[in-house]
JSON list of C-alpha atoms in Angstrom, two decimals:
[
{"chain": "A", "resi": 1, "resn": "MET", "atom": "CA", "xyz": [-5.54, 2.05, -1.66]},
{"chain": "A", "resi": 2, "resn": "TYR", "atom": "CA", "xyz": [-3.67, 5.09, -2.98]},
{"chain": "A", "resi": 3, "resn": "ILE", "atom": "CA", "xyz": [-2.26, 5.22, -6.47]},
{"chain": "A", "resi": 4, "resn": "GLU", "atom": "CA", "xyz": [1.55, 5.21, -6.59]},
{"chain": "A", "resi": 5, "resn": "GLY", "atom": "CA", "xyz": [3.00, 8.24, -8.31]},
{"chain": "A", "resi": 6, "resn": "SER", "atom": "CA", "xyz": [-0.33, 10.03, -8.43]},
{"chain": "A", "resi": 7, "resn": "THR", "atom": "CA", "xyz": [-1.12, 13.38, -6.87]},
{"chain": "A", "resi": 8, "resn": "GLU", "atom": "CA", "xyz": [-4.69, 12.36, -6.02]},
{"chain": "A", "resi": 9, "resn": "VAL", "atom": "CA", "xyz": [-4.49, 9.50, -3.58]},
{"chain": "A", "resi": 10, "resn": "VAL", "atom": "CA", "xyz": [-8.09, 8.45, -3.15]},
{"chain": "A", "resi": 11, "resn": "SER", "atom": "CA", "xyz": [-11.61, 9.87, -2.99]},
{"chain": "A", "resi": 12, "resn": "TRP", "atom": "CA", "xyz": [-13.24, 8.81, 0.25]},
{"chain": "A", "resi": 13, "resn": "GLY", "atom": "CA", "xyz": [-16.29, 9.23, 2.35]},
{"chain": "A", "resi": 14, "resn": "GLY", "atom": "CA", "xyz": [-17.76, 12.67, 2.15]},
{"chain": "A", "resi": 15, "resn": "SER", "atom": "CA", "xyz": [-16.50, 12.96, -1.43]},
{"chain": "A", "resi": 16, "resn": "THR", "atom": "CA", "xyz": [-18.95, 10.32, -2.70]},
{"chain": "A", "resi": 17, "resn": "GLU", "atom": "CA", "xyz": [-22.73, 10.15, -2.55]},
{"chain": "A", "resi": 18, "resn": "GLU", "atom": "CA", "xyz": [-22.50, 6.47, -1.64]},
{"chain": "A", "resi": 19, "resn": "ARG", "atom": "CA", "xyz": [-21.00, 7.48, 1.71]},
{"chain": "A", "resi": 20, "resn": "ARG", "atom": "CA", "xyz": [-22.88, 10.77, 2.18]},
{"chain": "A", "resi": 21, "resn": "LYS", "atom": "CA", "xyz": [-26.23, 8.94, 2.02]},
{"chain": "A", "resi": 22, "resn": "GLY", "atom": "CA", "xyz": [-28.10, 12.21, 1.68]},
{"chain": "A", "resi": 23, "resn": "ARG", "atom": "CA", "xyz": [-26.49, 13.81, 4.74]},
{"chain": "A", "resi": 24, "resn": "THR", "atom": "CA", "xyz": [-25.82, 17.54, 4.51]},
{"chain": "A", "resi": 25, "resn": "PRO", "atom": "CA", "xyz": [-22.44, 18.85, 5.71]},
{"chain": "A", "resi": 26, "resn": "VAL", "atom": "CA", "xyz": [-22.47, 21.57, 8.36]},
{"chain": "A", "resi": 27, "resn": "ALA", "atom": "CA", "xyz": [-18.71, 22.20, 8.19]},
{"chain": "A", "resi": 28, "resn": "GLU", "atom": "CA", "xyz": [-15.53, 21.05, 6.49]},
{"chain": "A", "resi": 29, "resn": "SER", "atom": "CA", "xyz": [-11.93, 20.95, 7.64]},
{"chain": "A", "resi": 30, "resn": "LYS", "atom": "CA", "xyz": [-8.87, 20.90, 5.41]},
{"chain": "A", "resi": 31, "resn": "VAL", "atom": "CA", "xyz": [-5.83, 19.20, 6.92]},
{"chain": "A", "resi": 32, "resn": "THR", "atom": "CA", "xyz": [-2.22, 19.42, 5.77]},
{"chain": "A", "resi": 33, "resn": "ILE", "atom": "CA", "xyz": [0.49, 17.23, 7.29]},
{"chain": "A", "resi": 34, "resn": "VAL", "atom": "CA", "xyz": [4.15, 17.91, 6.49]},
{"chain": "A", "resi": 35, "resn": "VAL", "atom": "CA", "xyz": [6.17, 14.69, 6.49]},
{"chain": "A", "resi": 36, "resn": "PRO", "atom": "CA", "xyz": [9.98, 14.44, 6.49]},
{"chain": "A", "resi": 37, "resn": "ASP", "atom": "CA", "xyz": [10.41, 11.49, 4.15]},
{"chain": "A", "resi": 38, "resn": "ALA", "atom": "CA", "xyz": [8.78, 8.82, 1.97]},
{"chain": "A", "resi": 39, "resn": "ALA", "atom": "CA", "xyz": [8.57, 6.27, 4.79]},
{"chain": "A", "resi": 40, "resn": "THR", "atom": "CA", "xyz": [6.58, 8.67, 6.95]},
{"chain": "A", "resi": 41, "resn": "MET", "atom": "CA", "xyz": [4.37, 9.52, 3.97]},
{"chain": "A", "resi": 42, "resn": "GLU", "atom": "CA", "xyz": [3.55, 5.82, 3.52]},
{"chain": "A", "resi": 43, "resn": "LYS", "atom": "CA", "xyz": [2.78, 5.39, 7.25]},
{"chain": "A", "resi": 44, "resn": "CYS", "atom": "CA", "xyz": [0.51, 8.43, 7.20]},
{"chain": "A", "resi": 45, "resn": "LEU", "atom": "CA", "xyz": [-1.39, 7.31, 4.10]},
{"chain": "A", "resi": 46, "resn": "THR", "atom": "CA", "xyz": [-1.77, 3.82, 5.46]},
{"chain": "A", "resi": 47, "resn": "ALA", "atom": "CA", "xyz": [-3.18, 5.15, 8.76]},
{"chain": "A", "resi": 48, "resn": "LEU", "atom": "CA", "xyz": [-5.69, 7.29, 6.86]},
{"chain": "A", "resi": 49, "resn": "GLU", "atom": "CA", "xyz": [-6.71, 4.34, 4.74]},
{"chain": "A", "resi": 50, "resn": "GLU", "atom": "CA", "xyz": [-7.21, 2.12, 7.81]},
{"chain": "A", "resi": 51, "resn": "SER", "atom": "CA", "xyz": [-9.33, 4.83, 9.45]},
{"chain": "A", "resi": 52, "resn": "ASP", "atom": "CA", "xyz": [-11.38, 5.16, 6.30]},
{"chain": "A", "resi": 53, "resn": "ARG", "atom": "CA", "xyz": [-12.09, 1.42, 6.28]},
{"chain": "A", "resi": 54, "resn": "ARG", "atom": "CA", "xyz": [-13.32, 1.69, 9.89]},
{"chain": "A", "resi": 55, "resn": "LEU", "atom": "CA", "xyz": [-15.61, 4.60, 8.97]},
{"chain": "A", "resi": 56, "resn": "ALA", "atom": "CA", "xyz": [-16.99, 2.71, 5.95]},
{"chain": "A", "resi": 57, "resn": "THR", "atom": "CA", "xyz": [-17.76, -0.28, 8.13]},
{"chain": "A", "resi": 58, "resn": "MET", "atom": "CA", "xyz": [-19.59, 1.87, 10.68]},
{"chain": "A", "resi": 59, "resn": "GLY", "atom": "CA", "xyz": [-21.90, 3.37, 8.09]},
{"chain": "A", "resi": 60, "resn": "PRO", "atom": "CA", "xyz": [-23.39, 6.87, 7.87]},
{"chain": "A", "resi": 61, "resn": "GLY", "atom": "CA", "xyz": [-25.68, 6.57, 10.90]},
{"chain": "A", "resi": 62, "resn": "THR", "atom": "CA", "xyz": [-22.86, 6.13, 13.42]},
{"chain": "A", "resi": 63, "resn": "GLY", "atom": "CA", "xyz": [-20.54, 9.06, 12.93]},
{"chain": "A", "resi": 64, "resn": "GLY", "atom": "CA", "xyz": [-20.78, 12.79, 12.67]},
{"chain": "A", "resi": 65, "resn": "TYR", "atom": "CA", "xyz": [-17.93, 13.03, 10.17]},
{"chain": "A", "resi": 66, "resn": "ASP", "atom": "CA", "xyz": [-16.27, 11.40, 7.19]},
{"chain": "A", "resi": 67, "resn": "TRP", "atom": "CA", "xyz": [-13.10, 11.75, 5.16]},
{"chain": "A", "resi": 68, "resn": "GLN", "atom": "CA", "xyz": [-12.82, 13.62, 1.90]},
{"chain": "A", "resi": 69, "resn": "ILE", "atom": "CA", "xyz": [-10.34, 13.33, -0.94]},
{"chain": "A", "resi": 70, "resn": "VAL", "atom": "CA", "xyz": [-6.69, 12.81, -0.08]},
{"chain": "A", "resi": 71, "resn": "PHE", "atom": "CA", "xyz": [-3.75, 14.23, -2.04]},
{"chain": "A", "resi": 72, "resn": "ARG", "atom": "CA", "xyz": [-0.06, 13.64, -1.62]},
{"chain": "A", "resi": 73, "resn": "GLU", "atom": "CA", "xyz": [2.58, 16.18, -2.54]},
{"chain": "A", "resi": 74, "resn": "ASP", "atom": "CA", "xyz": [6.11, 14.87, -2.99]},
{"chain": "A", "resi": 75, "resn": "MET", "atom": "CA", "xyz": [9.00, 17.36, -2.68]},
{"chain": "A", "resi": 76, "resn": "ALA", "atom": "CA", "xyz": [12.36, 17.10, -4.46]},
{"chain": "A", "resi": 77, "resn": "ASP", "atom": "CA", "xyz": [14.22, 16.65, -1.15]},
{"chain": "A", "resi": 78, "resn": "GLY", "atom": "CA", "xyz": [12.20, 13.53, -0.23]},
{"chain": "A", "resi": 79, "resn": "SER", "atom": "CA", "xyz": [9.85, 15.27, 2.17]},
{"chain": "A", "resi": 80, "resn": "GLY", "atom": "CA", "xyz": [6.21, 15.77, 1.37]},
{"chain": "A", "resi": 81, "resn": "LYS", "atom": "CA", "xyz": [2.71, 16.84, 2.37]},
{"chain": "A", "resi": 82, "resn": "VAL", "atom": "CA", "xyz": [-0.52, 14.94, 2.82]},
{"chain": "A", "resi": 83, "resn": "HIS", "atom": "CA", "xyz": [-3.66, 16.99, 2.22]},
{"chain": "A", "resi": 84, "resn": "PHE", "atom": "CA", "xyz": [-7.13, 15.73, 3.09]},
{"chain": "A", "resi": 85, "resn": "GLY", "atom": "CA", "xyz": [-10.53, 16.91, 4.13]},
{"chain": "A", "resi": 86, "resn": "VAL", "atom": "CA", "xyz": [-12.95, 16.11, 6.89]},
{"chain": "A", "resi": 87, "resn": "VAL", "atom": "CA", "xyz": [-16.64, 16.68, 6.30]},
{"chain": "A", "resi": 88, "resn": "TRP", "atom": "CA", "xyz": [-18.80, 17.19, 9.40]},
{"chain": "A", "resi": 89, "resn": "TYR", "atom": "CA", "xyz": [-22.49, 16.27, 9.44]},
{"chain": "A", "resi": 90, "resn": "ASP", "atom": "CA", "xyz": [-23.52, 17.05, 13.00]},
{"chain": "A", "resi": 91, "resn": "THR", "atom": "CA", "xyz": [-23.16, 20.50, 14.54]},
{"chain": "A", "resi": 92, "resn": "ASP", "atom": "CA", "xyz": [-22.66, 19.36, 18.13]},
{"chain": "A", "resi": 93, "resn": "PHE", "atom": "CA", "xyz": [-20.18, 16.69, 17.06]},
{"chain": "A", "resi": 94, "resn": "TYR", "atom": "CA", "xyz": [-18.26, 19.28, 14.99]},
{"chain": "A", "resi": 95, "resn": "ARG", "atom": "CA", "xyz": [-18.07, 21.70, 17.92]},
{"chain": "A", "resi": 96, "resn": "ALA", "atom": "CA", "xyz": [-16.86, 18.95, 20.24]},
{"chain": "A", "resi": 97, "resn": "LYS", "atom": "CA", "xyz": [-14.31, 17.37, 17.89]},
{"chain": "A", "resi": 98, "resn": "ARG", "atom": "CA", "xyz": [-13.02, 20.05, 15.51]},
{"chain": "A", "resi": 99, "resn": "GLU", "atom": "CA", "xyz": [-9.77, 20.43, 17.48]},
{"chain": "A", "resi": 100, "resn": "ILE", "atom": "CA", "xyz": [-9.33, 16.69, 18.16]},
{"chain": "A", "resi": 101, "resn": "PHE", "atom": "CA", "xyz": [-6.04, 16.71, 16.24]},
{"chain": "A", "resi": 102, "resn": "SER", "atom": "CA", "xyz": [-4.43, 18.51, 19.19]},
{"chain": "A", "resi": 103, "resn": "ALA", "atom": "CA", "xyz": [-5.62, 15.94, 21.77]},
{"chain": "A", "resi": 104, "resn": "SER", "atom": "CA", "xyz": [-3.06, 13.61, 23.36]},
{"chain": "A", "resi": 105, "resn": "ASP", "atom": "CA", "xyz": [-4.29, 10.46, 21.57]},
{"chain": "A", "resi": 106, "resn": "HIS", "atom": "CA", "xyz": [-3.77, 12.15, 18.20]},
{"chain": "A", "resi": 107, "resn": "THR", "atom": "CA", "xyz": [-0.41, 13.70, 19.11]},
{"chain": "A", "resi": 108, "resn": "SER", "atom": "CA", "xyz": [0.77, 10.25, 20.32]},
{"chain": "A", "resi": 109, "resn": "MET", "atom": "CA", "xyz": [-0.35, 8.74, 17.03]},
{"chain": "A", "resi": 110, "resn": "PHE", "atom": "CA", "xyz": [1.51, 11.47, 15.13]},
{"chain": "A", "resi": 111, "resn": "GLY", "atom": "CA", "xyz": [4.70, 10.54, 16.96]},
{"chain": "A", "resi": 112, "resn": "ARG", "atom": "CA", "xyz": [4.27, 6.88, 16.06]},
{"chain": "A", "resi": 113, "resn": "LEU", "atom": "CA", "xyz": [3.80, 7.87, 12.43]},
{"chain": "A", "resi": 114, "resn": "GLY", "atom": "CA", "xyz": [6.91, 10.07, 12.35]},
{"chain": "A", "resi": 115, "resn": "PHE", "atom": "CA", "xyz": [5.69, 13.66, 12.63]},
{"chain": "A", "resi": 116, "resn": "THR", "atom": "CA", "xyz": [4.54, 16.07, 15.35]},
{"chain": "A", "resi": 117, "resn": "ALA", "atom": "CA", "xyz": [1.50, 18.26, 15.99]},
{"chain": "A", "resi": 118, "resn": "ASP", "atom": "CA", "xyz": [3.59, 21.19, 14.74]},
{"chain": "A", "resi": 119, "resn": "ASP", "atom": "CA", "xyz": [3.61, 19.49, 11.32]},
{"chain": "A", "resi": 120, "resn": "VAL", "atom": "CA", "xyz": [-0.19, 19.52, 11.17]},
{"chain": "A", "resi": 121, "resn": "SER", "atom": "CA", "xyz": [-2.30, 22.48, 10.07]},
{"chain": "A", "resi": 122, "resn": "VAL", "atom": "CA", "xyz": [-6.07, 22.52, 10.01]},
{"chain": "A", "resi": 123, "resn": "GLU", "atom": "CA", "xyz": [-8.50, 25.07, 8.57]},
{"chain": "A", "resi": 124, "resn": "HIS", "atom": "CA", "xyz": [-12.22, 24.91, 9.25]},
{"chain": "A", "resi": 125, "resn": "TRP", "atom": "CA", "xyz": [-15.09, 26.18, 7.09]},
{"chain": "A", "resi": 126, "resn": "VAL", "atom": "CA", "xyz": [-18.57, 26.40, 8.53]},
{"chain": "A", "resi": 127, "resn": "LYS", "atom": "CA", "xyz": [-21.34, 25.78, 5.99]},
{"chain": "A", "resi": 128, "resn": "ASP", "atom": "CA", "xyz": [-24.22, 26.01, 8.47]},
{"chain": "A", "resi": 129, "resn": "ALA", "atom": "CA", "xyz": [-24.27, 29.18, 10.57]},
{"chain": "A", "resi": 130, "resn": "ALA", "atom": "CA", "xyz": [-25.60, 27.16, 13.51]},
{"chain": "A", "resi": 131, "resn": "ALA", "atom": "CA", "xyz": [-22.33, 25.19, 13.63]},
{"chain": "A", "resi": 132, "resn": "ALA", "atom": "CA", "xyz": [-20.17, 28.29, 14.16]}
]
């Protein structure tokens, strides 16, 4: 679903009112994944797209989070970065899941995609003081 040769890959979930359905975010996370090559970039983007399709199918009443816009950054040496956001709608869910990227199921997935947890950085911003 991403646009070849474009910096902006796709606008998903929490980036569109259609998916927000009036929900108010309590926090956001910005994720950057450093990938070693174009093949890993494609695998990573495909995995994000598949996850987005699952979230869209579930609908807004079934999850405390959604994806935000995804950007790809291609480097001259063939490596790159994938940047995307996570919007959190439920304070308890955010507190429980904000570090999920370091859990074993995610680190195993990272290995299958061609990068490690050390290649992933996440920054969180709390919008609702109760979520902190």
